[in-house]
Structure formats: structure tokens, C-alpha cells
PDB file of C-alpha atoms in Angstrom:
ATOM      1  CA  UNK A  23       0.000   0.000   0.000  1.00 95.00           C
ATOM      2  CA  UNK A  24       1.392   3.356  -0.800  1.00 97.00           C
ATOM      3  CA  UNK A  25       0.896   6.438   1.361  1.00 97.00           C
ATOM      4  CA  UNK A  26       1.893   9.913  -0.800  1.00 97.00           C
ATOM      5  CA  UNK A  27       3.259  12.559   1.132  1.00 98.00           C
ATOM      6  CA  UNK A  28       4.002  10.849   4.424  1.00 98.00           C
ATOM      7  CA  UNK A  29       6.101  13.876   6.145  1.00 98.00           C
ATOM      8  CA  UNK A  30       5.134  17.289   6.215  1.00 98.00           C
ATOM      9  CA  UNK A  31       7.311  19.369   3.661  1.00 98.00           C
ATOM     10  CA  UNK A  32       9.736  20.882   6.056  1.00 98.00           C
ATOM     11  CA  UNK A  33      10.456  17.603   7.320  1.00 98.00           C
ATOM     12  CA  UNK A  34      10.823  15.736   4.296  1.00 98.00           C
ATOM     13  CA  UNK A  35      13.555  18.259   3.107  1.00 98.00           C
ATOM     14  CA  UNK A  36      15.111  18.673   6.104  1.00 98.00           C
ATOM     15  CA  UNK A  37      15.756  14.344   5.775  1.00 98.00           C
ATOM     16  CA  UNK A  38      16.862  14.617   1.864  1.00 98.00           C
ATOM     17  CA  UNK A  39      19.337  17.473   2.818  1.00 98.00           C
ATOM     18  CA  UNK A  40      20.894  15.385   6.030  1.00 98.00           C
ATOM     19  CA  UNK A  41      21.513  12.014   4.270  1.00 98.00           C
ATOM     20  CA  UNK A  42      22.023  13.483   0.383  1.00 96.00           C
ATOM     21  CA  UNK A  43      25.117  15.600   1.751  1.00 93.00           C
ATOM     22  CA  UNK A  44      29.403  14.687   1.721  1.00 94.00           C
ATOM     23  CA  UNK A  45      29.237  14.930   5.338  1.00 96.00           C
ATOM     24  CA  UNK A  46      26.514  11.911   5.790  1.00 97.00           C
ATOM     25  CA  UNK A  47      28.524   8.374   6.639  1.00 97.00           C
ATOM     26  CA  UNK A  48      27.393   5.339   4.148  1.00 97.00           C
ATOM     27  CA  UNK A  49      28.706   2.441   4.715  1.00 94.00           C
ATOM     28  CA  UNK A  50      29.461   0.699   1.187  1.00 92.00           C
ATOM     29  CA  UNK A  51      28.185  -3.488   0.806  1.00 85.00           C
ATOM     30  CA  UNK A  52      29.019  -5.482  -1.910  1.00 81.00           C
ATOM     31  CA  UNK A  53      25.829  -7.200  -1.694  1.00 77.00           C
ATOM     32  CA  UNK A  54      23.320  -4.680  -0.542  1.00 75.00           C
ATOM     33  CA  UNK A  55      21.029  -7.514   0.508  1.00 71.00           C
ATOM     34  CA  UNK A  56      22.214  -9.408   3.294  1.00 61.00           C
ATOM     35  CA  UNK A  57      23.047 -13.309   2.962  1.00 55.00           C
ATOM     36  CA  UNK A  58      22.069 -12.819  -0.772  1.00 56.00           C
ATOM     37  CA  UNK A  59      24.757 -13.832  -3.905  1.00 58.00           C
ATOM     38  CA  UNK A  60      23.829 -10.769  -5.859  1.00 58.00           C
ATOM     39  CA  UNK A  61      26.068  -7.864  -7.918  1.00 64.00           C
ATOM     40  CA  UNK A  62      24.230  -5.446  -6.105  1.00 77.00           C
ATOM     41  CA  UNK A  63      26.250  -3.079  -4.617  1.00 82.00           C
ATOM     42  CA  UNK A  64      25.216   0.492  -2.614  1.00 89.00           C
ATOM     43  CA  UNK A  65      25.711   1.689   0.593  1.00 94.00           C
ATOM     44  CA  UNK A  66      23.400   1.485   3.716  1.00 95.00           C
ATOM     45  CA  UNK A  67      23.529   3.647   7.270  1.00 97.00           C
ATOM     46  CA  UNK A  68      21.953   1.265  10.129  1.00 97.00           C
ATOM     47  CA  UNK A  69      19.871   3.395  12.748  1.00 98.00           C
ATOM     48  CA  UNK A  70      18.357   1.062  15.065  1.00 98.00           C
ATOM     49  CA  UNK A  71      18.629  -2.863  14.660  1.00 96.00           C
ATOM     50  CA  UNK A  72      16.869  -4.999  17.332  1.00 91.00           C
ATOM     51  CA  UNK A  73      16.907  -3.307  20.712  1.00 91.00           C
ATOM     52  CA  UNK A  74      20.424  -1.282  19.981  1.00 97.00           C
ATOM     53  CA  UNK A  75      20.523   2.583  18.613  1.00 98.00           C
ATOM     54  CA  UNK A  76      23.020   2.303  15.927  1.00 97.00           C
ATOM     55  CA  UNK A  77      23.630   5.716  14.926  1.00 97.00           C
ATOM     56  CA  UNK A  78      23.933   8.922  16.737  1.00 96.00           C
ATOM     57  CA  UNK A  79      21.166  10.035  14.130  1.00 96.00           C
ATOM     58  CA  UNK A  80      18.394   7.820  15.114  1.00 98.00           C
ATOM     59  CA  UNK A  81      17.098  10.355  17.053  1.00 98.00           C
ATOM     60  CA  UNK A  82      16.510  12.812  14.190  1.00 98.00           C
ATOM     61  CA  UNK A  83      14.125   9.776  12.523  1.00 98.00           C
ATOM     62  CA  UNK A  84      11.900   9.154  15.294  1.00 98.00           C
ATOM     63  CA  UNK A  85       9.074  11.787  13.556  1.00 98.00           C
ATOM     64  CA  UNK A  86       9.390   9.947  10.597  1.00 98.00           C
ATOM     65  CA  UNK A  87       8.838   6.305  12.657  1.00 98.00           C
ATOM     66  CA  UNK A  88       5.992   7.953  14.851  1.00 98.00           C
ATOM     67  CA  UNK A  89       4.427   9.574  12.010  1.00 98.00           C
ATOM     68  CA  UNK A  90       4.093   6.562  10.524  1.00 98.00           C
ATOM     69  CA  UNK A  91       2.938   4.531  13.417  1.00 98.00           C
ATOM     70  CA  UNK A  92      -0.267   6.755  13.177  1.00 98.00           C
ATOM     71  CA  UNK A  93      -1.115   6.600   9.789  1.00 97.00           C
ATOM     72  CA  UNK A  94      -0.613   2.773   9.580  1.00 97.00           C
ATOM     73  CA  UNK A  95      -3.695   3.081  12.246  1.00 97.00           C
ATOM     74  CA  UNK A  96      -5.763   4.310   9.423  1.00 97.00           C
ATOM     75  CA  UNK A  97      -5.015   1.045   7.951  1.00 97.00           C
ATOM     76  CA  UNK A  98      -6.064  -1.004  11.428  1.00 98.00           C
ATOM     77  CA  UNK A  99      -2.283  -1.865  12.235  1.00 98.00           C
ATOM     78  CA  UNK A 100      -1.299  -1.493  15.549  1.00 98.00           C
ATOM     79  CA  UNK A 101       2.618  -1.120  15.972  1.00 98.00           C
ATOM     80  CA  UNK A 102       4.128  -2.889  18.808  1.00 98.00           C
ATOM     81  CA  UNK A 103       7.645  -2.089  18.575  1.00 97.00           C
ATOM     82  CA  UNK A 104      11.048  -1.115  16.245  1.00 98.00           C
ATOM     83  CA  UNK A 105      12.706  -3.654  14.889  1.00 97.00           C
ATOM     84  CA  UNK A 106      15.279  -2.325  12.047  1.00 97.00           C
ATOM     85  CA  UNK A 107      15.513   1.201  10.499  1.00 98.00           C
ATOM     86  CA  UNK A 108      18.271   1.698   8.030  1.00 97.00           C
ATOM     87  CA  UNK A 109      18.547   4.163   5.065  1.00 98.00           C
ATOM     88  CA  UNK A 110      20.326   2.301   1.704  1.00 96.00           C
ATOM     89  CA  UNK A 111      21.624   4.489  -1.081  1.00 95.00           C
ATOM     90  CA  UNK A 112      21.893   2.585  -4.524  1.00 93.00           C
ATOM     91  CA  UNK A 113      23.507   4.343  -7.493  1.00 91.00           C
ATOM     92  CA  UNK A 114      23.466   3.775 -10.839  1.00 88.00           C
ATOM     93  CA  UNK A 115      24.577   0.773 -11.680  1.00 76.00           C
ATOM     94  CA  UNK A 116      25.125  -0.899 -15.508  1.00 71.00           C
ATOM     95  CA  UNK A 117      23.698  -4.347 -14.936  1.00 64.00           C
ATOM     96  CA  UNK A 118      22.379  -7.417 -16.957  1.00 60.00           C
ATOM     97  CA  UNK A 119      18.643  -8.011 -16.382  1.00 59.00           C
ATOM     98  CA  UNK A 120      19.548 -11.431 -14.660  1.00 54.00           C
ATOM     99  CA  UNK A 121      21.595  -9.475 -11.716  1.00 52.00           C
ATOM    100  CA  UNK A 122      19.146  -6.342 -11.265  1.00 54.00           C
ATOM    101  CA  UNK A 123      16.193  -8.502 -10.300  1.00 54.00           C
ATOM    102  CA  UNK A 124      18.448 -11.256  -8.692  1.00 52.00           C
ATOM    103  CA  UNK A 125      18.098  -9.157  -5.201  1.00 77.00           C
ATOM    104  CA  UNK A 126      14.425 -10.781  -3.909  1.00 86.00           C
ATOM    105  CA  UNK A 127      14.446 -11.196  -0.566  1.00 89.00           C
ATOM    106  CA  UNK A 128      12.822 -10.816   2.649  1.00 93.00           C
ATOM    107  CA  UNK A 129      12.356  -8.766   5.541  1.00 94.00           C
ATOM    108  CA  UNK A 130      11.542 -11.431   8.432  1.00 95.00           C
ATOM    109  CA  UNK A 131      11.821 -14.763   7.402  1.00 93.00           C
ATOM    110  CA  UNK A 132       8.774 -17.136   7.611  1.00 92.00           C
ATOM    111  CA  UNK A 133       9.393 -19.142  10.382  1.00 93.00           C
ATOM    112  CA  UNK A 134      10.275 -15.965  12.776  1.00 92.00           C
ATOM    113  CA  UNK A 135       7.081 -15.756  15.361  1.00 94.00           C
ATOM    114  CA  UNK A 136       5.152 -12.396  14.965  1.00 95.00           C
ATOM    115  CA  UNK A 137       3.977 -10.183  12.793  1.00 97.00           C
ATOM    116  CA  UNK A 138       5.822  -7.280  10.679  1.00 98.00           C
ATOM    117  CA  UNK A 139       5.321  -4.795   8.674  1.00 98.00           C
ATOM    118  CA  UNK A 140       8.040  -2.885   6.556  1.00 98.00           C
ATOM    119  CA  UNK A 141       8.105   0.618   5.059  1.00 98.00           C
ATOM    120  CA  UNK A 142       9.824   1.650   2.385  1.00 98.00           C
ATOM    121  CA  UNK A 143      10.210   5.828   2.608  1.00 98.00           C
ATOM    122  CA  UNK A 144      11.429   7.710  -0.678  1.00 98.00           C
ATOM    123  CA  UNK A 145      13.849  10.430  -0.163  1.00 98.00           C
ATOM    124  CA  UNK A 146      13.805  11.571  -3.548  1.00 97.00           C
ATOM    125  CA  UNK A 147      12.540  10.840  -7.091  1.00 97.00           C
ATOM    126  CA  UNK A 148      14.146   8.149  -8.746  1.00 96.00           C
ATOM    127  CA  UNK A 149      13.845   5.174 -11.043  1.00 93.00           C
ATOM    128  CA  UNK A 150      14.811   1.488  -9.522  1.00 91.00           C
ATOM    129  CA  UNK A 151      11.494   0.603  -8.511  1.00 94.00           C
ATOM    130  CA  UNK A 152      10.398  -1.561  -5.346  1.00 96.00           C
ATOM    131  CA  UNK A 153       8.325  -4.275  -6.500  1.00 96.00           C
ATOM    132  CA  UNK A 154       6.507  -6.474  -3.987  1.00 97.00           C
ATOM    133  CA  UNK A 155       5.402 -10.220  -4.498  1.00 97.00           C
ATOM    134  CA  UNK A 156       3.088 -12.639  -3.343  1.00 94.00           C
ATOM    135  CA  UNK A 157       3.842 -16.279  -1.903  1.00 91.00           C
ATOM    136  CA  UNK A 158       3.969 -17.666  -5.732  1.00 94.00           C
ATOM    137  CA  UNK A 159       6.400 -15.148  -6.753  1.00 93.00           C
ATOM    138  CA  UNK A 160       4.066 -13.126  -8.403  1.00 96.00           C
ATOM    139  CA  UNK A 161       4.471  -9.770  -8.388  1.00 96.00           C
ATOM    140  CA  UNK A 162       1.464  -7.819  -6.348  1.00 97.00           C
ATOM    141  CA  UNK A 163       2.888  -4.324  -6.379  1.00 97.00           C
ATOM    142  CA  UNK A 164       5.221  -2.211  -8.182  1.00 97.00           C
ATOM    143  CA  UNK A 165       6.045   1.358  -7.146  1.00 98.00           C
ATOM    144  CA  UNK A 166       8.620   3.988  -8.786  1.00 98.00           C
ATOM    145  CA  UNK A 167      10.273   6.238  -5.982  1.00 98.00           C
ATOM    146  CA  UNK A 168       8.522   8.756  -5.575  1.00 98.00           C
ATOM    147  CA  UNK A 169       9.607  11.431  -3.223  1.00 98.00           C
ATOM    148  CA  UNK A 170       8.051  11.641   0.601  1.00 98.00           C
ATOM    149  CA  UNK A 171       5.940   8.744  -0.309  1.00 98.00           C
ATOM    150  CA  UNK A 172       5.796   5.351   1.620  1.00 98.00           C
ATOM    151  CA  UNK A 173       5.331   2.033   0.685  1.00 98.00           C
ATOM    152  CA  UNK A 174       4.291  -0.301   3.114  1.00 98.00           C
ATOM    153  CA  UNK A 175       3.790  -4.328   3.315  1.00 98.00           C
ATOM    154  CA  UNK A 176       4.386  -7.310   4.864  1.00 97.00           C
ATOM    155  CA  UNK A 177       8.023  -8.155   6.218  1.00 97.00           C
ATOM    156  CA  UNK A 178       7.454 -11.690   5.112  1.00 97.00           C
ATOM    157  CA  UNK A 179       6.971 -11.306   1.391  1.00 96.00           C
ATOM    158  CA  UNK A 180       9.485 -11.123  -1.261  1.00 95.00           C
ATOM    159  CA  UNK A 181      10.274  -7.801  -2.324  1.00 94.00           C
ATOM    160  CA  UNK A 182      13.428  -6.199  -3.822  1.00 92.00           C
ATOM    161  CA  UNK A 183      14.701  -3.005  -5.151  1.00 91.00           C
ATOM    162  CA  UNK A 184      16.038  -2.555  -8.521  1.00 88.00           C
ATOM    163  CA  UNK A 185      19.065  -0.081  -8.765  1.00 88.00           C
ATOM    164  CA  UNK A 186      18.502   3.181 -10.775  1.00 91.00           C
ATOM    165  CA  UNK A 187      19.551   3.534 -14.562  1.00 89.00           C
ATOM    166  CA  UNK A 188      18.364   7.347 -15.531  1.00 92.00           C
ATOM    167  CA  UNK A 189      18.637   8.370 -12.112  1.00 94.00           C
ATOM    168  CA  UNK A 190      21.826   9.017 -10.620  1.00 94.00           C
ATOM    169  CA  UNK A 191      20.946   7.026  -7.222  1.00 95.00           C
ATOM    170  CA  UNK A 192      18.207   5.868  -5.477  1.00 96.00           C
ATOM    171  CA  UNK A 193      18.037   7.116  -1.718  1.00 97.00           C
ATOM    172  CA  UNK A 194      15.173   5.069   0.723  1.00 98.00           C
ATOM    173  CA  UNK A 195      14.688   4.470   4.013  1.00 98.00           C
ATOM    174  CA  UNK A 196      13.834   0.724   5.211  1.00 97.00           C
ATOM    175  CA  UNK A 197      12.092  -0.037   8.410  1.00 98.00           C
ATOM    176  CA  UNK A 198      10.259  -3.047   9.870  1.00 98.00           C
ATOM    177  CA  UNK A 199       8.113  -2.989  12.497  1.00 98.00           C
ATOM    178  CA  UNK A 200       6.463  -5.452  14.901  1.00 98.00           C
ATOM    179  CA  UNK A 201       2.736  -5.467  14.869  1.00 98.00           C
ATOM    180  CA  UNK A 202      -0.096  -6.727  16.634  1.00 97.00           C
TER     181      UNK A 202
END
């Protein structure tokens, strides 16, 4: 499900200018999906992961998380608790069709007890779309970045994001979220 213009303007520009900056620290991965054999490479900045702050930022990303948290009630989820927040940075990246969609993966795996949700925020424009899929591998949703927009579905499905071509990068932040 995709929620447009999650953030109130201020807000969203005052993220885009803090992460899309020389100061910002990414972190580059080979594989930008963990425990996945891919040739897609970017850079990610870890916030929160489990019950640990990560970054000294995580603070400035709580509106984001909270604001959130009360939309998804328009939607009858109730969140119970943080699980993950990074933000990932992909850039442009000349690949064969095989390796841009060869990133499918998961949130939450199957088997973990609980529910999850994950939301996928858009920093800016971009191509490399998120596409979403159901438990037959066929895809359910497909969304192009679109700036201060918000996709958000179930941690447990497959899901990937392709890397940009006509944009120079694609800039997201990824959370997952326990819910009731």
C-alpha cells in the first residue's frame, strides 16, 4: 500500500538534505542484501537494529517512525515495537537483467514468530522501482520512488529493489516494524 506525502514538507527536506550531503557516513556493501549472492552493490547507514541505537542520528528519525505509526492506524495496524531502520543508497549501476532482479528477498523470514510490517520511505525521485510479491512469486505491487511517499507491506513477502539507470541514485529508508 502506498501512502503519498508521508512527512510534512519541512520535514521531508530537512531528511533529503541530512543524508544526500558529503558529510553523511554510508557504509558501502558489496551485496546490498544481506546473505544474498547478488552484484548489487550500494551503501546502507543502520539506525536502530533490534533493541540497539546504531547511529547517533536515530534520534533525528523518530518523527518519521511515529508519524508513521499513526497513519498505519488508518489502515487497522497497531505497531508494537522497532525492529530495524536503516537508510540504503543505490547508485546507478550498468547491470544485466539477470543481476538487477536477482536481489528478492525478505524482511523477516517465515518461520520468525510475529507479525511485521516494513516501510519503504522515498527520499527523492528516482527510477529502480520496489516491486513487492506474493507467496507464488508473483508480483502484487510495483512502485517507482517517488519522493516523501511510503510504501508499506508485509516483512514476510518477497520484495526487492532494482538499482537506478536514468537516475543518478536511489536514496530510501527501510524499516520493519512489529505489529499486533
Amino acid at each position: 500500500m502506498l501512502i503519498p506525502n508521508l512527512l510534512d514538507e519541512d520535514y521531508a527536506k530537512a531528511i533529503r538534505n541530512l543524508v544526500d550531503n558529503n558529510s553523511f557516513p554510508w557504509y558501502f556493501y558489496d551485496n546490498i542484501v544481506s546473505g544474498k549472492k547478488n552484484e548489487v552493490s550500494g551503501f546502507i547507514h543502520m539506525l536502530f537494529f533490534n533493541t540497539e541505537v546504531e547511529s547517533t542520528g536515530f534520534d533525528f528519525f523518530k518523527p518519521l517512525i511515529k508519524t508513521f505509526v499513526d497513519k498505519a492506524k488508518d489502515y487497522n495496524i497497531i505497531v508494537k515495537s522497532l525492529h530495524r531502520i536503516q537508510i540504503n543508497l543505490m547508485v546507478s549501476q550498468d547491470l544485466t537483467n539477470e543481476k538487477k532482479t536477482n536481489n528478492k528477498h525478505v524482511d523477516m523470514n517465515k518461520e520468525c514468530p510475529g507479525k511485521f510490517i516494513s516501510f519503504i520511505y522515498y527520499i527523492d525521485d528516482s527510477d529502480g522501482d520496489t516491486i513487492v510479491y506474493d507467496d507464488n512469486n508473483n508480483e502484487i505491487e510495483r512502485v517507482t520512488p517517488k519522493r516523501n511517499a511510503c510504501l508499506f507491506f508485509n516483512s514476510k513477502n518477497l520484495h526487492e529493489g532494482t538499482p537506478p539507470i536514468k537516475s543518478k541514485k536511489r536514496m530510501v529508508i527501510n524499516c520493519i516494524l512489529s505489529i499486533e
